[in-house]
XYZ file of C-alpha atoms in Angstrom:
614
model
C -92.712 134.774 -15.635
C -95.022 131.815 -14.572
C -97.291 130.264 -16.191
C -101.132 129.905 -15.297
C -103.879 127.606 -17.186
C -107.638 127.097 -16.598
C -110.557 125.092 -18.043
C -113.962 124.110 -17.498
C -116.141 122.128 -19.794
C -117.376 118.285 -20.064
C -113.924 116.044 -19.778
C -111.879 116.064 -17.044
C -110.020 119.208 -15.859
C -106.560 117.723 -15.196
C -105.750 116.474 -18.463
C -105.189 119.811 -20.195
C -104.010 121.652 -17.276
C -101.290 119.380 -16.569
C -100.767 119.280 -20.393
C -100.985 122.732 -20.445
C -98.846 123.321 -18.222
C -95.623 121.297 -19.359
C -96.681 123.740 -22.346
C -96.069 126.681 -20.318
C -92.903 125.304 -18.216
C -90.401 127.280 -20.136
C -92.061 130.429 -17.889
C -90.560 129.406 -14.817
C -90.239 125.923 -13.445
C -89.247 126.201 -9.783
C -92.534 124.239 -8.534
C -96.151 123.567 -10.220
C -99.761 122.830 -8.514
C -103.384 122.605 -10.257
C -106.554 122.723 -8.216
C -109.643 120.931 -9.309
C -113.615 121.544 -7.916
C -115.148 117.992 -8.076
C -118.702 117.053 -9.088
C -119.637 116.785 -5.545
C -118.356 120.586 -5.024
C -115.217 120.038 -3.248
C -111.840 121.843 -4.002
C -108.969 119.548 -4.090
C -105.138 121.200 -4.443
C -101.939 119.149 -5.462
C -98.930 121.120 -5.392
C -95.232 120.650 -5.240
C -91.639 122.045 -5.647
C -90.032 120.818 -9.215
C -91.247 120.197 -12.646
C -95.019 119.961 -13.880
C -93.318 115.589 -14.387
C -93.792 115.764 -10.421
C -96.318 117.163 -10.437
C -98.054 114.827 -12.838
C -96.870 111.907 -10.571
C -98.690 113.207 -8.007
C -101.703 113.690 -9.378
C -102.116 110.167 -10.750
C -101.603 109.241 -7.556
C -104.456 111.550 -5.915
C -106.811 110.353 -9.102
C -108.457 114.199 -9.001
C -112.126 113.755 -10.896
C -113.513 117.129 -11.793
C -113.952 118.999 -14.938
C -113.096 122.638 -13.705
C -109.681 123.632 -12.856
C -106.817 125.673 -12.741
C -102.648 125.678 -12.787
C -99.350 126.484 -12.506
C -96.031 126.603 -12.900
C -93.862 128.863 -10.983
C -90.708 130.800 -11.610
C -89.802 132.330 -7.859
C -89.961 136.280 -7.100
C -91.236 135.985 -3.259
C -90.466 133.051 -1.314
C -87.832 129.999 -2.279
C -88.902 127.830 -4.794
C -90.920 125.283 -1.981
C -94.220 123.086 -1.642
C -95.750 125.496 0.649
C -94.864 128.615 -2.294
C -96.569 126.401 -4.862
C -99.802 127.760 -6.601
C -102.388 127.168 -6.226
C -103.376 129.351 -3.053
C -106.554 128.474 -1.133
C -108.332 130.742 1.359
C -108.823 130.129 5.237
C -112.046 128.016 4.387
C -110.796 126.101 1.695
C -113.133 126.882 -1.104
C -111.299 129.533 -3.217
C -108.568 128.934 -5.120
C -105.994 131.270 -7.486
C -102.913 131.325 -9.387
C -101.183 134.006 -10.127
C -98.756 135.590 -12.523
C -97.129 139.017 -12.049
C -96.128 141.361 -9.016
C -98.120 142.561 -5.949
C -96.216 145.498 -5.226
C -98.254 146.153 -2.001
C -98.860 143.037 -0.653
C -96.636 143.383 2.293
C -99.546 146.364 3.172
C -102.324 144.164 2.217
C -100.386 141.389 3.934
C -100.191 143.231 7.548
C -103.819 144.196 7.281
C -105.299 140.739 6.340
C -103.481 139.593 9.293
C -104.646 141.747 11.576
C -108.266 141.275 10.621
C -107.275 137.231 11.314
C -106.255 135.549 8.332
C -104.059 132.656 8.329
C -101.267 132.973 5.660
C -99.374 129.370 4.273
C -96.785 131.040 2.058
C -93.762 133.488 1.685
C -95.708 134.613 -1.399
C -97.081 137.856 -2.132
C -99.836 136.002 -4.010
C -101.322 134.605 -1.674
C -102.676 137.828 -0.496
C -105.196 137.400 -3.720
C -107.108 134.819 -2.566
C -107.738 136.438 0.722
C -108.790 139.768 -0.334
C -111.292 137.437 -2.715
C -112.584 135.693 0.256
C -112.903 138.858 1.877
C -114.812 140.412 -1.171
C -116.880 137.135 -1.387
C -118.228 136.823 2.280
C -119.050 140.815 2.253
C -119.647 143.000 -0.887
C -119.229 140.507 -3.877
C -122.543 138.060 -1.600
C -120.985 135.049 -3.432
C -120.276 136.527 -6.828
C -117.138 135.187 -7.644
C -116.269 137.466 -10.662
C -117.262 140.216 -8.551
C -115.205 139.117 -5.582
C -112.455 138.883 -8.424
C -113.225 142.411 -9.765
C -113.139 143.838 -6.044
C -110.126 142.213 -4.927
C -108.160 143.809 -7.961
C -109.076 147.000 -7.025
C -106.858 147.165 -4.434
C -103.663 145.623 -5.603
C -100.897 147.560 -7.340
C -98.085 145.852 -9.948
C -98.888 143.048 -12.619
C -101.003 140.208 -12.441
C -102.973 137.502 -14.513
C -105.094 135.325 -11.894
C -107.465 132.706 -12.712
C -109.683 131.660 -9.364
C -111.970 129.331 -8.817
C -114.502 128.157 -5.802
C -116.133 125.251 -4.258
C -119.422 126.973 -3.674
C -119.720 128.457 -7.166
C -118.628 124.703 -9.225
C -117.910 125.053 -12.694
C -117.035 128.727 -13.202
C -113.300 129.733 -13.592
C -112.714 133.636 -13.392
C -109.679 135.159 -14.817
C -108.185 138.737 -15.241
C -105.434 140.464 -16.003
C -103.041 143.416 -16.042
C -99.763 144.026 -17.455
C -99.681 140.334 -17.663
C -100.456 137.985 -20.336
C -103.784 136.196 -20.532
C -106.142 134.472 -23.596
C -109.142 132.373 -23.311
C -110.688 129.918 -25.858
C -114.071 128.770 -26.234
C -114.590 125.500 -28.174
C -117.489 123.050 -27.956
C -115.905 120.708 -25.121
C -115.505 123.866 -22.607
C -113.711 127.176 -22.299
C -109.794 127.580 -21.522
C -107.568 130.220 -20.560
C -103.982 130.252 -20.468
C -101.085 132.327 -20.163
C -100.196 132.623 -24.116
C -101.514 130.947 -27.011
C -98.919 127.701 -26.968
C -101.068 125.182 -24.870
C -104.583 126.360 -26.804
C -102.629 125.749 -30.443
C -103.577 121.770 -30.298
C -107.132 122.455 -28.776
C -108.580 125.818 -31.298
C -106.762 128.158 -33.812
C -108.827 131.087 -32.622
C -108.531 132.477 -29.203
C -109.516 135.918 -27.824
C -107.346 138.229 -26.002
C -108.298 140.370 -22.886
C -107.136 143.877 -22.239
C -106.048 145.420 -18.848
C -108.658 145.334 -16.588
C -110.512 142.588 -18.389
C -112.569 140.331 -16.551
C -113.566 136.823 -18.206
C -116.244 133.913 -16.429
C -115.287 130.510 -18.097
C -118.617 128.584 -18.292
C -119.213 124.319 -19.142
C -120.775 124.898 -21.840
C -117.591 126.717 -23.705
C -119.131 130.348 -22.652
C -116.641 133.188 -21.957
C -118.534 136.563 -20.824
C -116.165 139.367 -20.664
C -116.853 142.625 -18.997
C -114.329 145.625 -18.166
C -112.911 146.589 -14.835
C -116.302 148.407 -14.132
C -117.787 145.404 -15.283
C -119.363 146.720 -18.423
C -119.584 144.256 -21.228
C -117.198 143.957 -23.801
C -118.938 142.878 -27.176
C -116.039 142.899 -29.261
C -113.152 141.943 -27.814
C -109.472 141.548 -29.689
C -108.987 138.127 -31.231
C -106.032 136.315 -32.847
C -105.870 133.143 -35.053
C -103.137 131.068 -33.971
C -101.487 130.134 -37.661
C -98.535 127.872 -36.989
C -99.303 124.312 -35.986
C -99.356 122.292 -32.627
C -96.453 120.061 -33.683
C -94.219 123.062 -33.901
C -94.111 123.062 -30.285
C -93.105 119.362 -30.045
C -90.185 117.594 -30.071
C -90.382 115.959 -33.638
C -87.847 113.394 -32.819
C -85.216 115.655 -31.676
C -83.628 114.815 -28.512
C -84.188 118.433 -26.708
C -85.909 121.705 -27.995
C -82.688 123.408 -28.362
C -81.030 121.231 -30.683
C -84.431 121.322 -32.538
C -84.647 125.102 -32.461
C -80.903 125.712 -33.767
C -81.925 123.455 -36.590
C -84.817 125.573 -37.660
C -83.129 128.516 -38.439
C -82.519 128.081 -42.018
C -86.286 127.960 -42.723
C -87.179 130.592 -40.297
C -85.305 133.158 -42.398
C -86.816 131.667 -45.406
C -90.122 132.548 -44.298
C -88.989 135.960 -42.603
C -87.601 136.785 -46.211
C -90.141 135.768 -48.467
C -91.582 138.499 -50.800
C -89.949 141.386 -48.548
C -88.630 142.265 -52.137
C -91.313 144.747 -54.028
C -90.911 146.923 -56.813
C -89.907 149.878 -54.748
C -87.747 148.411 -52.241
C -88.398 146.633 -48.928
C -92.430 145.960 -48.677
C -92.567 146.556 -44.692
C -96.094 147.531 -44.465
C -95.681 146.946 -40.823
C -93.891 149.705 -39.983
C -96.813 152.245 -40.829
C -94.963 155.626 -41.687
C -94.773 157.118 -45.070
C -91.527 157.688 -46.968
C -91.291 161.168 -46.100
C -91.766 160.119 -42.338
C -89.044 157.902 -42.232
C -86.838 160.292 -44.013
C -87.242 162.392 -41.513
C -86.378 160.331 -38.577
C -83.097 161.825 -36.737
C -82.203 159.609 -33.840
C -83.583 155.668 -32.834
C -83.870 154.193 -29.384
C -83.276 150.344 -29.394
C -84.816 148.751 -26.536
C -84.012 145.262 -25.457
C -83.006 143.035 -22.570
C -80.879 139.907 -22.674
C -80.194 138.292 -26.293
C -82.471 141.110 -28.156
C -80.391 143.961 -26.255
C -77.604 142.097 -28.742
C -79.726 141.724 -31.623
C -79.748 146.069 -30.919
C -76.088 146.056 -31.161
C -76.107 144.786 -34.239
C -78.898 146.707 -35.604
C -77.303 149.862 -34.910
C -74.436 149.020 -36.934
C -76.581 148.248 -39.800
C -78.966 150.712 -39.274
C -75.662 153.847 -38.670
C -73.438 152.246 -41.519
C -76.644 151.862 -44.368
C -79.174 154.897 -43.239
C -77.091 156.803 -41.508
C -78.993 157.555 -38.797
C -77.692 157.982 -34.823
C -78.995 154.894 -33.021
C -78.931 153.987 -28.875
C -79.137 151.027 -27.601
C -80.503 150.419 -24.235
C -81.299 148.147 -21.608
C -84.621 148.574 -20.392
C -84.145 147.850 -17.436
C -81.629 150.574 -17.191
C -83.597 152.762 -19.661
C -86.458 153.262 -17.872
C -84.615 155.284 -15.322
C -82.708 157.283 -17.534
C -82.469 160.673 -18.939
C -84.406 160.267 -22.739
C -83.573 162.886 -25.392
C -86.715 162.555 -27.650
C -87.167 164.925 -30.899
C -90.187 165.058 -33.229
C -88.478 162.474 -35.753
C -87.001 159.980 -32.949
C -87.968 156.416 -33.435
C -88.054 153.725 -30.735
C -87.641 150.404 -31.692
C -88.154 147.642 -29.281
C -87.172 143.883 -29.696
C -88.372 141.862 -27.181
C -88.777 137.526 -28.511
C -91.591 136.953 -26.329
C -93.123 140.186 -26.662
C -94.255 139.671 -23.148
C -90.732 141.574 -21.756
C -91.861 144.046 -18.777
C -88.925 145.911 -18.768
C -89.168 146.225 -22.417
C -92.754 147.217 -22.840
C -92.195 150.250 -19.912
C -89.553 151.631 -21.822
C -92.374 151.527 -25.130
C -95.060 153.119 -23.040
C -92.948 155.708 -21.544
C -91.175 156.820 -25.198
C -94.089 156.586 -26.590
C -96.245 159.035 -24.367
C -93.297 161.481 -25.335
C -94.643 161.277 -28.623
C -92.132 158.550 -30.095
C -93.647 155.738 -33.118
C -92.777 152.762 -31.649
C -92.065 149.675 -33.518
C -91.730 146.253 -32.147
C -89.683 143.082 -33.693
C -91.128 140.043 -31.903
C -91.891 136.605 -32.253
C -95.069 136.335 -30.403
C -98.542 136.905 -32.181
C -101.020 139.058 -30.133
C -98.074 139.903 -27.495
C -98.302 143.009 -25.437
C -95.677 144.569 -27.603
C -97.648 144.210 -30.866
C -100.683 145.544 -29.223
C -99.001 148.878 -27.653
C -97.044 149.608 -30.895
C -97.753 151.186 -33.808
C -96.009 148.575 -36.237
C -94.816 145.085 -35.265
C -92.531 143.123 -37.453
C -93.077 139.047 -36.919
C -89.998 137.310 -37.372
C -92.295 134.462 -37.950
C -89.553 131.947 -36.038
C -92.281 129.814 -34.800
C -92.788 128.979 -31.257
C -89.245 128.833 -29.237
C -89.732 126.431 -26.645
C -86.181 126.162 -24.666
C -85.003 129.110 -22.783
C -82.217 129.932 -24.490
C -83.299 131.854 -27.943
C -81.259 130.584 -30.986
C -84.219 130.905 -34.170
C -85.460 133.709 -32.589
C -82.365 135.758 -32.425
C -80.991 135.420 -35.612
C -84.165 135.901 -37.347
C -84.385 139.247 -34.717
C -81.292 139.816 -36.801
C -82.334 139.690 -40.083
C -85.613 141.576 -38.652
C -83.314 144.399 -38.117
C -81.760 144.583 -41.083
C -84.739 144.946 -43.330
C -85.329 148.104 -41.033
C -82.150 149.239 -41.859
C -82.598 149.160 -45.001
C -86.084 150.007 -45.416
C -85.335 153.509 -43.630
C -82.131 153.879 -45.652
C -83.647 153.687 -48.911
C -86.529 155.983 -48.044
C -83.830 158.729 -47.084
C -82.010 158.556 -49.705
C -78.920 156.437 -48.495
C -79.016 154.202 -50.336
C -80.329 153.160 -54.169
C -82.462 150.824 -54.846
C -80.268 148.132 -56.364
C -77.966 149.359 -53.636
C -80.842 148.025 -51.393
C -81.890 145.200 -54.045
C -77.812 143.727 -53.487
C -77.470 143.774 -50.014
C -81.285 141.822 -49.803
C -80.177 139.248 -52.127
C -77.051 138.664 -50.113
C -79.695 138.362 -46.881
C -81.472 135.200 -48.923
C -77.698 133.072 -49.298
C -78.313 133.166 -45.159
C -80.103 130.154 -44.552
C -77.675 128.111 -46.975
C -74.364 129.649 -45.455
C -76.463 128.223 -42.082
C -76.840 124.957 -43.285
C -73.215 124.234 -43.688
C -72.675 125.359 -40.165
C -75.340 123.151 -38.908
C -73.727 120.462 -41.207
C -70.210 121.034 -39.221
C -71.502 120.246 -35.762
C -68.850 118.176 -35.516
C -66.227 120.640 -34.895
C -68.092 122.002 -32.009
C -68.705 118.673 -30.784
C -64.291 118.691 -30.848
C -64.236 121.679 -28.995
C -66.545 120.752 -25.834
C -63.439 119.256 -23.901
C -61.744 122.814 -23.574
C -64.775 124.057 -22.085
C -66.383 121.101 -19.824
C -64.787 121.098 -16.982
C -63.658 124.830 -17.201
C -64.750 127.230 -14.545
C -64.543 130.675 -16.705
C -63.830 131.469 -20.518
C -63.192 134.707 -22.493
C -65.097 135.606 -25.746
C -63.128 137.573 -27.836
C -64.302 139.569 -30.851
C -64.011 143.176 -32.828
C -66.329 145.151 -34.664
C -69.519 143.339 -35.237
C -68.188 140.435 -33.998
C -67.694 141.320 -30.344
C -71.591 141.460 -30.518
C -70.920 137.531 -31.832
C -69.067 137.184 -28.784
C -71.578 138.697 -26.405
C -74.088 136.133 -27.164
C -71.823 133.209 -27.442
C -70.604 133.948 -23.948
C -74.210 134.422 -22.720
C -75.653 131.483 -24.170
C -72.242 129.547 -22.821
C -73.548 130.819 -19.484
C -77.207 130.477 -19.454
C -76.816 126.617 -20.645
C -73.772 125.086 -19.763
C -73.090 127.405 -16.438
C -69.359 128.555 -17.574
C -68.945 131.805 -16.689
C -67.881 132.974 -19.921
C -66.890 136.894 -19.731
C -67.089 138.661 -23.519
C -65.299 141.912 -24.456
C -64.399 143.324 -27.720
C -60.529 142.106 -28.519
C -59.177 145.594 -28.331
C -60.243 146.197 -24.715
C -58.590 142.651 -23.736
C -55.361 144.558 -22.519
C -57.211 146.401 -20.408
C -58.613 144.187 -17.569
C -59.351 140.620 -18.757
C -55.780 139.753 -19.943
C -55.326 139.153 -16.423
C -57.487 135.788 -15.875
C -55.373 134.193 -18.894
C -53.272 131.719 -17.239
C -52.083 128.104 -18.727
C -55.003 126.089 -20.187
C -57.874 128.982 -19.614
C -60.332 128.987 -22.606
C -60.662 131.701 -24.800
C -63.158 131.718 -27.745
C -62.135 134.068 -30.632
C -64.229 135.215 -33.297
C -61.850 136.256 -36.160
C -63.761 135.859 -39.634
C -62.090 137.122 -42.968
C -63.352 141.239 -41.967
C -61.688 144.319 -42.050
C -60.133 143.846 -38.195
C -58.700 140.690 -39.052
C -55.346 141.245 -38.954
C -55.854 143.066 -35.901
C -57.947 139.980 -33.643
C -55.493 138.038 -34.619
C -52.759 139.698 -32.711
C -55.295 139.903 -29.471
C -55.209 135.537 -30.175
C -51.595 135.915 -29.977
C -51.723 137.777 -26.852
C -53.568 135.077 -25.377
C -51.652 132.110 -26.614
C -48.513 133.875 -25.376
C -49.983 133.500 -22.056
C -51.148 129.893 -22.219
C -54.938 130.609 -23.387
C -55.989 127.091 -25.341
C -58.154 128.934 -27.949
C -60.884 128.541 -30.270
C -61.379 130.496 -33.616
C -63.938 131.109 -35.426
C -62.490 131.340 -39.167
C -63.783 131.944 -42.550
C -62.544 128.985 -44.418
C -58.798 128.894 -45.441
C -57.520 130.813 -42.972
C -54.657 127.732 -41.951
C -52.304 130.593 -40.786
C -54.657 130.944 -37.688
C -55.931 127.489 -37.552
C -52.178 126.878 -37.276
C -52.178 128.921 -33.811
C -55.675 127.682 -32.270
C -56.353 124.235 -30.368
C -59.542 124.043 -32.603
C -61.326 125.972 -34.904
C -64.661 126.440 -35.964
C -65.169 126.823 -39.594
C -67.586 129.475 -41.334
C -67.662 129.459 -45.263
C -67.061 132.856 -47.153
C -69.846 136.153 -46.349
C -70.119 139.493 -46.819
C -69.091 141.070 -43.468
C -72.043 142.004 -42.025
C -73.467 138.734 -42.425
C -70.828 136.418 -40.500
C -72.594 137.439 -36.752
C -76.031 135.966 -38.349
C -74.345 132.699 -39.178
C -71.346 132.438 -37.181
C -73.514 132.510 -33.870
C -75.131 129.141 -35.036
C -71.698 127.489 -34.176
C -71.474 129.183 -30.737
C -75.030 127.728 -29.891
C -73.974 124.321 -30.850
C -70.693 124.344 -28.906
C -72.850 126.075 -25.554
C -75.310 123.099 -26.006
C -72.813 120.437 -26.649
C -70.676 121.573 -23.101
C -73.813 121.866 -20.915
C -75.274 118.111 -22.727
C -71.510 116.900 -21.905
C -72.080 118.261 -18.157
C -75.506 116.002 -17.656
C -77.287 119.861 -17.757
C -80.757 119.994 -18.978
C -80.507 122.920 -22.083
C -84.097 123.481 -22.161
C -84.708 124.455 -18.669
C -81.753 126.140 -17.267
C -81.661 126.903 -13.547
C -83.365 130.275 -12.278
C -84.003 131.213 -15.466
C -87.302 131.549 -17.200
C -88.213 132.086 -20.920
C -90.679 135.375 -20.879
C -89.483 137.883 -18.049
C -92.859 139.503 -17.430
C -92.065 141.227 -13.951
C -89.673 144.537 -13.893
């Protein structure tokens, strides 16, 4: 989940990692630290609890000169969020430094027996038994190599990690490695940089190289990057990725918060997700990498997600069941991976994971797919872990999503999903090809049908009162739609800190009637759909029992605008479109409450944007 940078090169170290970090604060934001070897050869360490702003202060105010360095930012596994759990962590001497991202799953092991052979620990953290084992491997069989002390200390850890270290006694050089955790480097003609994604390199290079498990890369001045494997073999051609959306995608660009930026941009998003997906024989997904006769074949599909994506699976499997006709599960992955898996020669996994960095996500991938599963991925993130272990990846092409809360991302996972659906439906035979040809056309009227959402704001804006000073809320929703009210609900927690229960409308009456008492909020997603008729009577339920509601309506609908406090208006779909667009408003009215409650909606507390521990 955190966030690690490094440099080393001719201008001055703490200007990109401190840039590059406020980059990479969406990973976790619960403290931040860089440390910097001088020109004279001394390590010097500035660390605190907060945001990389904090941080920043502090380092003007320690004016740290050096032009080799490394950071980070820090979302909290072991040990609270405190100055002494910052990263950077420095040996007993003082010379070596490292930041780490990922898991030591033995550390309390490696922990004990450091201590015993009379190292001094600072932290709670169970990184900071890196940096010892490195000292250890650098006083004894590394003899002041520090990629070697890297490469031995590695050895012995088990879980995740990305680590970039650095030393006193070896100025200039910044080593890095990885497993299971994200990591690029970059070399340009000012220096070489490493980082934990490709989001603080975009303004720097457009070309950055990727390292596998096991990797390990020695930054040089002079822009150098010599990567060698975990036996420390060379690698001569490593994997490399041009970065092809711009640096001032990931700025503000005069909004007033990435959020409200990021719900804005989903219009074009599905533009560009859509764009000549229409070929002369159906759905051009060359992506997915199966034949015709492959796909017919396919007899049951695993969804894999976590969080918003696990929705973005409910959803699919409608689609998928009601246009190919295929039985689809949809999982957790956290809970998946310790599961019973019924896997047949035609079984498809399908994973959707935003970042593509998701841990749980990825182990569910590895493990289907060493049963013999094709795996396909639908992800945001070029180069992520999950295009690199599958064998197709979909880019929803969504461009970077900066806040924590996914809005573009999701509803272009959405449409993802859909051109799956029917991409597998037309190849067995479920549907036609102008059958196919409709239903795409009625996909491209998305990003207008978004833009008159966006363009009633307002009516969100009415709503925030009922929710503001509200302790809990119920989503309501059927079919589809309870899906709808899933995500509303979650984003109405992760944001604005209501805790907002969802359940499909039906199951109301059973359980969740009971916190409906004068005044409490219920949210209602009741579009013009086949279970209309039917949500309608679960609003009634509520009103009876003093519920101040909110609908979502398709336009027209005055008999239940007549019942509702407020409603939020959604012009006329197709069905199966109304969760793509009728989520926009739910995103508004979540960001409107928590901007009402003084909340920050780009950084959320305890929550980070790419969950890359299990």
């Amino acid at each position: 989940m955190c966030g690690i940078v490094g440099f080393t090169g001719t201008s001055q170290a703490s200007h990109y990692l401190l840039q590059g970090l406020a980059t990479l604060e969406y990973r976790g934001y619960d403290s931040a630290g860089v440390a910097v070897v001088s020109p004279s050869g001394n390590l010097h360490v500035v660390k605190c609890q907060g945001r990389v702003a904090t941080l920043r202060e502090r380092c003007d105010n320690a004016n740290l000169v050096g032009t080799c360095g490394i950071g980070h930012t820090r979302w909290a596994t072991h040990g609270a969020p405190a100055d002494k759990n910052a990263h950077p962590h420095v040996d007993c001497t003082g010379r070596i430094a490292i930041v780490h991202n990922g898991i030591i799953e033995n550390f309390e092991d490696l922990r004990r027996d450091l201590l015993a052979a009379g190292h001094e620990f600072k932290s709670e953290t169970d990184s900071e038994v890196i940096v010892h084992l490195i000292e250890d491997a650098w006083n004894g069989p590394a003899k002041g190599d520090l990629a070697g002390a890297v490469r031995n200390a590695v050895a012995r850890l088990e879980g995740s990690w990305a680590i970039a270290a650095v030393c006193s006694d070896d100025p200039g050089t910044v080593v890095v490695t990885r497993k299971g955790s994200p990591l690029v480097v970059a070399s340009t003609d000012d220096g070489a940089y490493a980082a934990s994604d490709v989001m603080p390199l975009s303004a720097i290079t457009s070309h950055v190289t990727q390292l596998d498990d096991g990797d390990v890369a020695v930054l040089s001045p002079d822009g150098g990057v010599a990567i060698t494997d975990a036996a420390g073999n060379p690698v001569h051609s490593p994997a490399t990725l041009d970065i092809d959306w711009d640096a001032s995608a990931a700025t503000l660009g005069g909004y007033p918060d990435f959020m409200g930026k990021e719900i804005a941009e989903q219009p074009e998003a599905i533009e560009r997700l859509l764009k000549e997906r229409l070929g002369a024989h159906g759905i051009e997904m060359d992506e997915l990498d199966m034949t015709d006769e492959e796909l017919a074949q396919i007899d049951r599909i695993y969804i894999v997600g976590c969080g918003t994506s696990y929705h973005v699976g409910i959803i699919a499997k409608t689609l998928i069941e009601h246009w190919a006709r295929v039985l689809v599960s949809v999982e957790y992955a956290s809970e998946f991976n310790y599961a019973d898996v019924l896997v047949t020669d035609h079984t498809l996994c399908l994973i959707i994971t935003q970042s593509g960095e998701t841990a749980d996500t990825l182990s569910a991938a590895r493990r289907l797919r060493g049963m013999g599963c094709k795996v396909f991925a639908i992800t945001n993130v070029l180069g992520s872990s999950a295009a690199r272990e599958s064998d197709g990846t979909l880019y929803v092409q969504a461009g970077p999503e900066v806040a924590v809360a996914s809005t573009k991302a999701y509803t272009a996972q959405m449409v993802a999903s859909a051109l799956v659906g029917l991409r597998l439906a037309l190849a067995n035979g479920s549907m036609s090809q102008a059958e196919v040809e409709k239903v795409y056309h009625e996909l491209e009227l998305v990003p207008d049908l978004m833009r008159e959402v966006l363009s009633r704001s307002w009516q969100d804006k009415q709503a925030v009162p009922i929710f503001r000073d509200a302790p809990a809320a119920l989503y309501l929703g059927r079919g589809t739609n309870s899906t709808t009210a899933y995500e509303g609900a979650l984003k109405m927690k992760e944001i604005a800190y209501v805790h907002a229960e969802a359940y499909p409308a039906g199951e109301m009456k059973h359980g969740p009637i009971a916190l409906i008492e004068p005044g409490f909020p219920v949210l209602a997603v009741v579009p013009a759909d086949h279970v209309h008729d039917k949500t309608v009577s679960n609003v009634m339920e509520s009103i009876a029992r003093g519920a101040r509601v909110v609908a979502v309506a398709t336009d027209g609908d005055e008999k239940l605008a007549k019942l509702c406090d407020q409603v939020l208006w959604v012009p006329p779909m197709d069905e199966y479109l109304v969760p793509i667009v009728a989520v926009v408003h739910l995103q508004m009215l979540a960001r409107y409450v928590a901007k009402a409650k003084g909340l920050d909606v780009d950084k959320p507390r305890n929550l980070a944007k790419s969950v890359t521990v299990e």
